[in-house]
Short mmCIF file of C-alpha atoms in Angstrom, two decimals:
data_model
loop_
_atom_site.label_atom_id
_atom_site.label_comp_id
_atom_site.label_asym_id
_atom_site.label_seq_id
_atom_site.Cartn_x
_atom_site.Cartn_y
_atom_site.Cartn_z
CA UNK A 14 -4.83 -86.18 103.27
CA UNK A 15 -2.23 -85.58 105.93
CA UNK A 16 -4.70 -86.43 108.47
CA UNK A 17 -5.81 -89.76 106.74
CA UNK A 18 -2.04 -90.62 106.46
CA UNK A 19 -1.29 -89.71 110.22
CA UNK A 20 -4.32 -91.87 111.43
CA UNK A 21 -3.25 -94.85 109.06
CA UNK A 22 0.22 -94.69 110.36
CA UNK A 23 -1.27 -94.73 114.14
CA UNK A 24 -3.35 -97.76 113.16
CA UNK A 25 -0.44 -99.74 111.73
CA UNK A 26 1.63 -98.80 114.88
CA UNK A 27 -1.15 -99.98 117.16
CA UNK A 28 -1.49 -103.25 115.36
CA UNK A 29 2.17 -103.93 115.55
CA UNK A 30 2.41 -103.33 119.15
CA UNK A 31 -0.56 -104.81 120.37
CA UNK A 32 -0.85 -108.06 118.19
CA UNK A 33 3.07 -108.18 116.79
CA UNK A 34 1.50 -107.84 113.35
CA UNK A 35 4.68 -107.73 111.07
CA UNK A 36 2.69 -106.79 107.83
CA UNK A 37 1.83 -103.62 109.53
CA UNK A 38 5.53 -102.87 110.57
CA UNK A 39 6.41 -103.66 106.87
CA UNK A 40 3.80 -101.38 105.55
CA UNK A 41 5.21 -98.61 107.63
CA UNK A 42 8.99 -99.34 106.49
CA UNK A 43 7.83 -99.52 102.74
CA UNK A 44 5.87 -96.25 103.35
CA UNK A 45 8.87 -94.12 104.56
CA UNK A 46 12.09 -96.06 103.29
CA UNK A 47 12.50 -93.74 100.35
CA UNK A 48 11.75 -90.62 102.17
CA UNK A 49 14.17 -91.58 104.96
CA UNK A 50 16.87 -92.51 102.58
CA UNK A 51 16.66 -89.17 100.75
CA UNK A 52 16.84 -87.21 104.00
CA UNK A 53 19.91 -89.32 104.78
CA UNK A 54 21.30 -88.78 101.42
CA UNK A 55 20.80 -85.03 101.39
CA UNK A 56 22.52 -84.75 104.86
CA UNK A 57 25.61 -87.07 104.23
CA UNK A 58 26.09 -86.61 100.51
CA UNK A 59 27.17 -90.03 99.94
CA UNK A 60 25.17 -93.13 98.75
CA UNK A 61 26.69 -95.80 100.94
CA UNK A 62 26.66 -93.66 103.95
CA UNK A 63 22.88 -92.75 103.23
CA UNK A 64 22.07 -96.42 103.16
CA UNK A 65 23.72 -97.03 106.55
CA UNK A 66 21.95 -94.13 107.87
CA UNK A 67 18.74 -95.15 106.74
CA UNK A 68 19.03 -98.81 108.18
CA UNK A 69 20.33 -97.36 111.53
CA UNK A 70 17.32 -94.89 111.57
CA UNK A 71 14.79 -97.63 110.88
CA UNK A 72 16.28 -99.94 113.47
CA UNK A 73 16.41 -97.15 116.23
CA UNK A 74 12.67 -96.08 115.20
CA UNK A 75 11.31 -99.63 115.36
CA UNK A 76 13.07 -100.22 118.81
CA UNK A 77 11.89 -97.12 120.36
CA UNK A 78 8.30 -97.45 118.62
CA UNK A 79 6.82 -98.22 122.20
CA UNK A 80 7.95 -94.60 123.29
CA UNK A 81 6.32 -92.88 120.40
CA UNK A 82 3.57 -90.80 122.17
CA UNK A 83 1.54 -89.90 118.99
CA UNK A 84 2.01 -86.06 120.23
CA UNK A 85 3.17 -85.36 116.57
CA UNK A 86 2.93 -87.23 113.24
CA UNK A 87 4.95 -90.66 112.87
CA UNK A 88 6.39 -89.11 109.85
CA UNK A 89 7.94 -86.12 111.78
CA UNK A 90 9.02 -88.32 114.54
CA UNK A 91 10.85 -90.63 112.22
CA UNK A 92 12.42 -87.46 110.26
CA UNK A 93 13.68 -86.64 113.63
CA UNK A 94 15.15 -90.06 114.17
CA UNK A 95 16.79 -89.76 110.81
CA UNK A 96 18.31 -86.41 110.96
CA UNK A 97 19.66 -87.21 114.49
CA UNK A 98 21.10 -90.43 112.98
CA UNK A 99 22.65 -88.73 110.16
CA UNK A 100 24.25 -86.00 112.22
CA UNK A 101 25.65 -88.56 114.65
CA UNK A 102 26.89 -90.60 111.55
CA UNK A 103 28.59 -87.82 109.65
CA UNK A 104 30.11 -86.14 112.82
CA UNK A 105 33.74 -85.76 112.19
CA UNK A 106 33.49 -86.69 108.50
CA UNK A 107 33.64 -84.42 105.76
CA UNK A 108 30.49 -83.99 103.51
CA UNK A 109 31.40 -85.36 100.14
CA UNK A 110 29.62 -84.30 96.81
CA UNK A 111 29.23 -87.12 94.30
CA UNK A 112 30.12 -85.95 90.97
CA UNK A 113 28.95 -88.95 89.23
CA UNK A 114 25.27 -88.45 90.14
CA UNK A 115 22.58 -88.37 87.61
CA UNK A 116 20.83 -85.10 87.25
CA UNK A 117 17.63 -84.93 85.65
CA UNK A 118 17.03 -82.18 83.33
CA UNK A 119 14.50 -80.97 80.76
CA UNK A 120 17.00 -79.03 78.67
CA UNK A 121 17.30 -80.11 75.19
CA UNK A 122 20.33 -78.06 74.31
CA UNK A 123 23.52 -79.38 75.23
CA UNK A 124 24.91 -76.10 76.31
CA UNK A 125 21.98 -75.26 78.61
CA UNK A 126 22.37 -78.73 80.02
CA UNK A 127 25.93 -78.23 80.90
CA UNK A 128 25.27 -74.66 82.35
CA UNK A 129 22.47 -76.28 84.46
CA UNK A 130 24.70 -79.15 85.45
CA UNK A 131 27.33 -76.74 86.54
CA UNK A 132 24.92 -74.39 88.55
CA UNK A 133 23.41 -77.53 90.32
CA UNK A 134 26.87 -78.90 91.16
CA UNK A 135 27.90 -75.38 92.46
CA UNK A 136 24.80 -75.26 94.44
CA UNK A 137 25.13 -78.66 95.96
CA UNK A 138 28.78 -77.84 96.95
CA UNK A 139 27.46 -74.73 98.79
CA UNK A 140 24.78 -76.49 100.27
CA UNK A 141 27.15 -79.07 101.46
CA UNK A 142 29.53 -76.21 103.18
CA UNK A 143 26.54 -74.83 105.08
CA UNK A 144 26.50 -75.48 109.09
CA UNK A 145 24.55 -78.74 109.79
CA UNK A 146 21.55 -76.93 111.43
CA UNK A 147 21.06 -74.55 108.48
CA UNK A 148 21.55 -77.56 105.95
CA UNK A 149 18.90 -79.47 107.65
CA UNK A 150 16.24 -76.56 107.73
CA UNK A 151 16.86 -76.46 103.95
CA UNK A 152 16.71 -79.98 103.48
CA UNK A 153 13.35 -80.37 105.34
CA UNK A 154 11.71 -77.22 103.97
CA UNK A 155 12.88 -77.68 100.30
CA UNK A 156 12.93 -81.11 99.95
CA UNK A 157 10.28 -82.55 102.20
CA UNK A 158 8.24 -79.69 101.98
CA UNK A 159 7.68 -79.44 105.79
CA UNK A 160 6.04 -76.38 107.34
CA UNK A 161 8.09 -74.17 109.65
CA UNK A 162 6.12 -75.86 112.69
CA UNK A 163 7.03 -79.33 111.33
CA UNK A 164 10.66 -78.36 110.66
CA UNK A 165 10.88 -77.08 114.03
CA UNK A 166 9.44 -80.44 115.53
CA UNK A 167 11.87 -82.46 113.65
CA UNK A 168 14.92 -80.41 114.52
CA UNK A 169 13.79 -79.93 118.08
CA UNK A 170 14.05 -76.18 118.17
CA UNK A 171 11.78 -73.18 118.04
CA UNK A 172 10.07 -71.92 114.99
CA UNK A 173 11.98 -68.59 115.33
CA UNK A 174 15.17 -70.72 115.08
CA UNK A 175 14.06 -72.55 112.16
CA UNK A 176 13.42 -69.22 110.17
CA UNK A 177 16.72 -67.82 111.29
CA UNK A 178 18.46 -71.00 109.97
CA UNK A 179 16.54 -71.16 106.83
CA UNK A 180 17.07 -67.53 105.99
CA UNK A 181 20.82 -67.56 106.63
CA UNK A 182 21.14 -70.58 104.33
CA UNK A 183 19.02 -69.25 101.61
CA UNK A 184 20.80 -65.98 101.67
CA UNK A 185 24.22 -67.77 101.33
CA UNK A 186 22.91 -69.85 98.44
CA UNK A 187 21.41 -66.75 96.68
CA UNK A 188 24.66 -64.90 97.12
CA UNK A 189 26.56 -68.06 95.73
CA UNK A 190 24.18 -68.45 92.66
CA UNK A 191 24.39 -64.57 92.10
CA UNK A 192 28.19 -64.88 92.06
CA UNK A 193 28.31 -67.91 89.54
CA UNK A 194 25.89 -66.23 87.27
CA UNK A 195 28.37 -63.26 87.16
CA UNK A 196 31.37 -65.22 86.66
CA UNK A 197 33.04 -64.84 89.85
CA UNK A 198 35.11 -67.42 91.53
CA UNK A 199 34.11 -68.39 95.12
CA UNK B 18 1.14 -59.12 112.99
CA UNK B 19 2.55 -60.81 110.11
CA UNK B 20 2.88 -58.71 106.89
CA UNK B 21 1.50 -60.23 103.47
CA UNK B 22 5.20 -60.69 102.41
CA UNK B 23 5.91 -63.03 105.32
CA UNK B 24 2.80 -64.72 104.94
CA UNK B 25 3.65 -65.63 101.45
CA UNK B 26 7.06 -66.55 102.11
CA UNK B 27 5.95 -69.17 104.58
CA UNK B 28 3.85 -70.67 101.74
CA UNK B 29 6.54 -70.58 99.15
CA UNK B 30 7.34 -74.36 99.70
CA UNK B 31 3.84 -75.40 99.76
CA UNK B 32 3.41 -73.58 96.55
CA UNK B 33 6.45 -75.46 94.80
CA UNK B 34 5.07 -78.74 96.00
CA UNK B 35 1.57 -78.02 94.66
CA UNK B 36 -0.39 -78.42 97.96
CA UNK B 37 -1.87 -75.08 98.19
CA UNK B 38 -5.63 -74.21 97.43
CA UNK B 39 -6.29 -72.43 93.92
CA UNK B 40 -6.94 -69.28 95.73
CA UNK B 41 -3.67 -69.19 97.73
CA UNK B 42 -1.77 -70.30 94.76
CA UNK B 43 -2.89 -67.43 92.73
CA UNK B 44 -2.35 -65.11 95.56
CA UNK B 45 1.50 -66.49 95.58
CA UNK B 46 1.76 -66.42 91.96
CA UNK B 47 0.73 -62.63 92.03
CA UNK B 48 3.15 -61.68 94.50
CA UNK B 49 6.17 -63.41 93.02
CA UNK B 50 5.88 -61.43 89.84
CA UNK B 51 6.34 -58.23 92.00
CA UNK B 52 8.87 -59.29 94.77
CA UNK B 53 12.49 -59.99 93.68
CA UNK B 54 13.25 -61.41 97.35
CA UNK B 55 10.58 -64.26 97.15
CA UNK B 56 11.31 -65.00 93.40
CA UNK B 57 14.96 -65.40 94.13
CA UNK B 58 14.00 -67.90 97.12
CA UNK B 59 12.02 -69.78 94.56
CA UNK B 60 14.64 -69.84 92.07
CA UNK B 61 17.08 -71.26 94.71
CA UNK B 62 14.45 -73.85 95.79
CA UNK B 63 13.79 -74.90 92.12
CA UNK B 64 17.37 -75.44 91.34
CA UNK B 65 17.95 -77.50 94.54
CA UNK B 66 14.76 -79.58 93.56
CA UNK B 67 16.62 -80.53 90.29
CA UNK B 68 19.47 -82.24 92.12
CA UNK B 69 18.19 -85.71 92.18
CA UNK B 70 19.50 -88.30 94.57
CA UNK B 71 20.74 -91.37 93.07
CA UNK B 72 18.57 -94.49 93.52
CA UNK B 73 19.90 -97.11 95.61
CA UNK B 74 17.81 -99.85 93.79
CA UNK B 75 14.90 -102.01 94.55
CA UNK B 76 17.30 -104.70 95.96
CA UNK B 77 18.45 -102.42 98.69
CA UNK B 78 15.01 -101.36 99.77
CA UNK B 79 13.79 -104.83 100.09
CA UNK B 80 16.77 -105.92 101.93
CA UNK B 81 16.24 -102.89 104.29
CA UNK B 82 12.73 -104.11 104.86
CA UNK B 83 13.80 -107.60 105.56
CA UNK B 84 16.53 -106.50 107.83
CA UNK B 85 14.61 -104.26 109.88
CA UNK B 86 11.66 -106.88 110.37
CA UNK B 87 14.25 -109.36 111.42
CA UNK B 88 15.89 -107.16 113.92
CA UNK B 89 12.34 -106.14 115.08
CA UNK B 90 11.47 -109.83 115.62
CA UNK B 91 14.75 -110.28 117.41
CA UNK B 92 14.31 -107.41 119.93
CA UNK B 93 10.64 -108.34 120.67
CA UNK B 94 10.19 -109.55 124.22
CA UNK B 95 8.67 -113.17 124.38
CA UNK B 96 5.30 -113.45 126.25
CA UNK B 97 5.48 -114.95 129.49
CA UNK B 98 3.80 -118.51 129.64
CA UNK B 99 3.35 -119.62 133.13
CA UNK B 100 2.68 -123.23 132.30
CA UNK B 101 5.83 -123.65 130.40
CA UNK B 102 7.51 -121.65 133.25
CA UNK B 103 6.36 -124.26 135.90
CA UNK B 104 6.77 -127.25 133.77
CA UNK B 105 10.31 -126.65 132.80
CA UNK B 106 12.43 -129.93 133.61
CA UNK B 107 15.35 -128.45 135.55
CA UNK B 108 13.38 -126.78 138.40
CA UNK B 109 11.14 -129.90 138.32
CA UNK B 110 14.26 -132.00 138.99
CA UNK B 111 15.77 -129.56 141.45
CA UNK B 112 12.36 -129.32 143.46
CA UNK B 113 11.97 -133.05 143.77
CA UNK B 114 15.52 -133.33 144.96
CA UNK B 115 14.96 -130.95 147.59
CA UNK B 116 11.76 -132.47 148.62
CA UNK B 117 13.37 -135.82 148.77
CA UNK B 118 16.44 -134.62 151.04
CA UNK B 119 13.76 -132.77 153.39
CA UNK B 120 11.81 -135.93 153.85
CA UNK B 121 14.73 -138.08 154.43
CA UNK B 122 16.19 -135.77 157.06
CA UNK B 123 12.63 -135.34 158.88
CA UNK B 124 12.04 -139.11 158.75
CA UNK B 125 15.70 -139.95 160.22
CA UNK B 126 15.35 -137.24 162.94
CA UNK B 127 11.91 -138.80 163.98
CA UNK B 128 13.40 -142.35 164.24
CA UNK B 129 16.27 -140.90 166.46
CA UNK B 130 13.79 -139.12 168.88
CA UNK B 131 11.64 -142.32 169.08
CA UNK B 132 14.36 -144.56 170.17
CA UNK B 133 17.34 -143.24 172.33
CA UNK B 134 15.62 -140.73 174.72
CA UNK B 135 13.02 -143.32 176.15
CA UNK B 136 15.88 -146.21 176.72
CA UNK B 137 17.63 -143.63 178.80
CA UNK B 138 14.43 -142.36 180.77
CA UNK B 139 13.68 -146.22 181.58
CA UNK B 140 17.13 -146.87 183.03
CA UNK B 141 17.17 -143.56 184.97
CA UNK B 142 13.67 -144.16 186.64
CA UNK B 143 14.77 -147.66 187.53
CA UNK B 144 17.47 -146.74 189.07
CA UNK B 145 15.90 -143.84 190.98
CA UNK B 146 13.28 -145.93 192.29
CA UNK B 147 15.78 -148.50 193.53
CA UNK B 148 17.71 -145.54 195.27
CA UNK B 149 14.47 -144.32 196.76
CA UNK B 150 13.68 -147.68 198.42
CA UNK B 151 17.10 -147.87 199.94
CA UNK B 152 16.93 -144.51 201.52
CA UNK B 153 13.35 -144.98 202.96
CA UNK B 154 14.47 -148.34 204.38
CA UNK B 155 17.79 -146.93 206.15
CA UNK B 156 16.02 -143.81 207.46
CA UNK B 157 13.19 -145.86 209.04
CA UNK B 158 15.11 -148.61 210.42
CA UNK B 159 18.65 -147.88 210.92
CA UNK B 160 18.33 -143.86 211.35
CA UNK B 161 21.24 -143.13 209.24
CA UNK B 162 21.46 -139.37 208.26
CA UNK B 163 21.02 -139.00 204.58
CA UNK B 164 23.61 -136.96 202.93
CA UNK B 165 21.56 -134.61 200.91
CA UNK B 166 24.26 -133.87 198.61
CA UNK B 167 24.71 -137.25 197.49
CA UNK B 168 23.98 -138.04 193.93
CA UNK B 169 22.03 -140.85 192.57
CA UNK B 170 24.98 -142.53 191.49
CA UNK B 171 26.55 -142.39 194.83
CA UNK B 172 23.51 -143.70 196.40
CA UNK B 173 23.04 -146.73 193.87
CA UNK B 174 26.74 -147.45 194.63
CA UNK B 175 25.90 -147.73 198.52
CA UNK B 176 22.98 -149.82 197.59
CA UNK B 177 25.14 -152.35 195.72
CA UNK B 178 27.26 -152.66 198.80
CA UNK B 179 24.36 -154.15 200.90
CA UNK B 180 22.25 -157.23 200.27
CA UNK B 181 20.11 -156.41 197.48
CA UNK B 182 17.18 -158.74 198.47
CA UNK B 183 17.06 -157.36 202.02
CA UNK B 184 17.02 -153.67 201.01
CA UNK B 185 14.70 -154.01 198.02
CA UNK B 186 11.82 -156.36 199.76
CA UNK B 187 11.90 -155.81 203.51
CA UNK B 188 10.25 -152.22 203.31
CA UNK B 189 6.57 -152.57 203.79
CA UNK B 190 4.88 -150.11 206.44
CA UNK B 191 8.01 -150.07 208.61
CA UNK B 192 8.07 -153.83 209.16
CA UNK B 193 10.67 -156.07 208.28
CA UNK B 194 9.96 -159.71 206.85
CA UNK B 195 12.70 -161.14 208.93
CA UNK B 196 11.31 -159.61 211.98
CA UNK B 197 9.77 -162.46 214.14
CA UNK B 198 6.97 -160.27 215.80
CA UNK B 199 5.52 -159.63 212.44
CA UNK B 200 5.11 -163.36 211.45
CA UNK B 201 3.51 -163.86 215.02
#
């Protein structure tokens, strides 16, 4: 499935670069626009900033498309551009947690829903407080389901470094969740 | 060499996203029931996955696609067209003007060379011939010593002081027309 997706991406890229086929480029943008937006949102934590980051990332990717060497999947290359754009965009500005975001829950009981909502908000605050590289390793592994090797490719570091960042982040989140469940203030 | 725990830890996210084979998924499920460390990690990941990002809306995504396409269109380098390049109006006008200037310059220079130098040469030759005749006449008949430093102008002025007809027409093989012995 992944191989099919990868070769389809390569075909679309070649079609656009060789013949200027805009439909091919449009297909690529439509395929990945939601994924890119979600990464941007997870990194920036704000809808408006995520919109700006998504647009900047796509424009950068399209202008650099001729330099794409096909050593990795287009998806991985695009994620790397998105992460770098998001980090540059959010550098110096504090990560904001939107309290008005809608949270899906299967819980039918109101009390359970409130507890879950509180836990998730707490978790989100904790995620926001993580150092950028730890936060990105969690976003790529948990939300995007990337393997250690793919995450290392996106982050531009070794697999060992990814494991280190990821496990540090998970341990911090575990501690925060445990403290919340025990009713401690953090 | 990875332990089974490490191998399963690396597969947890694939398990959560449902991309593992049935066999591996069963292996992970069995491991989770006995490993608190991995179970906690899965709980954290599940809690994180419940945080849903707000949807920016279809309008935003449509506009995004249009913006990206228009930016790409603007940044695409235009293909080089030789015929359009050659037949551009401004270079043609400039080239025609340059050709006209070059042609007129060459034409005028040619006219100048064909007229002035020949007239000067004819006059000079005539004067030189006259001077040579005068010198020959006087060296043979009057035995004057020619001043070799004299210029053509000096000799010409000397000639003008003598009777012109005498000097010019009387030299034929050392005999003078006015000489009586010749007529006899």
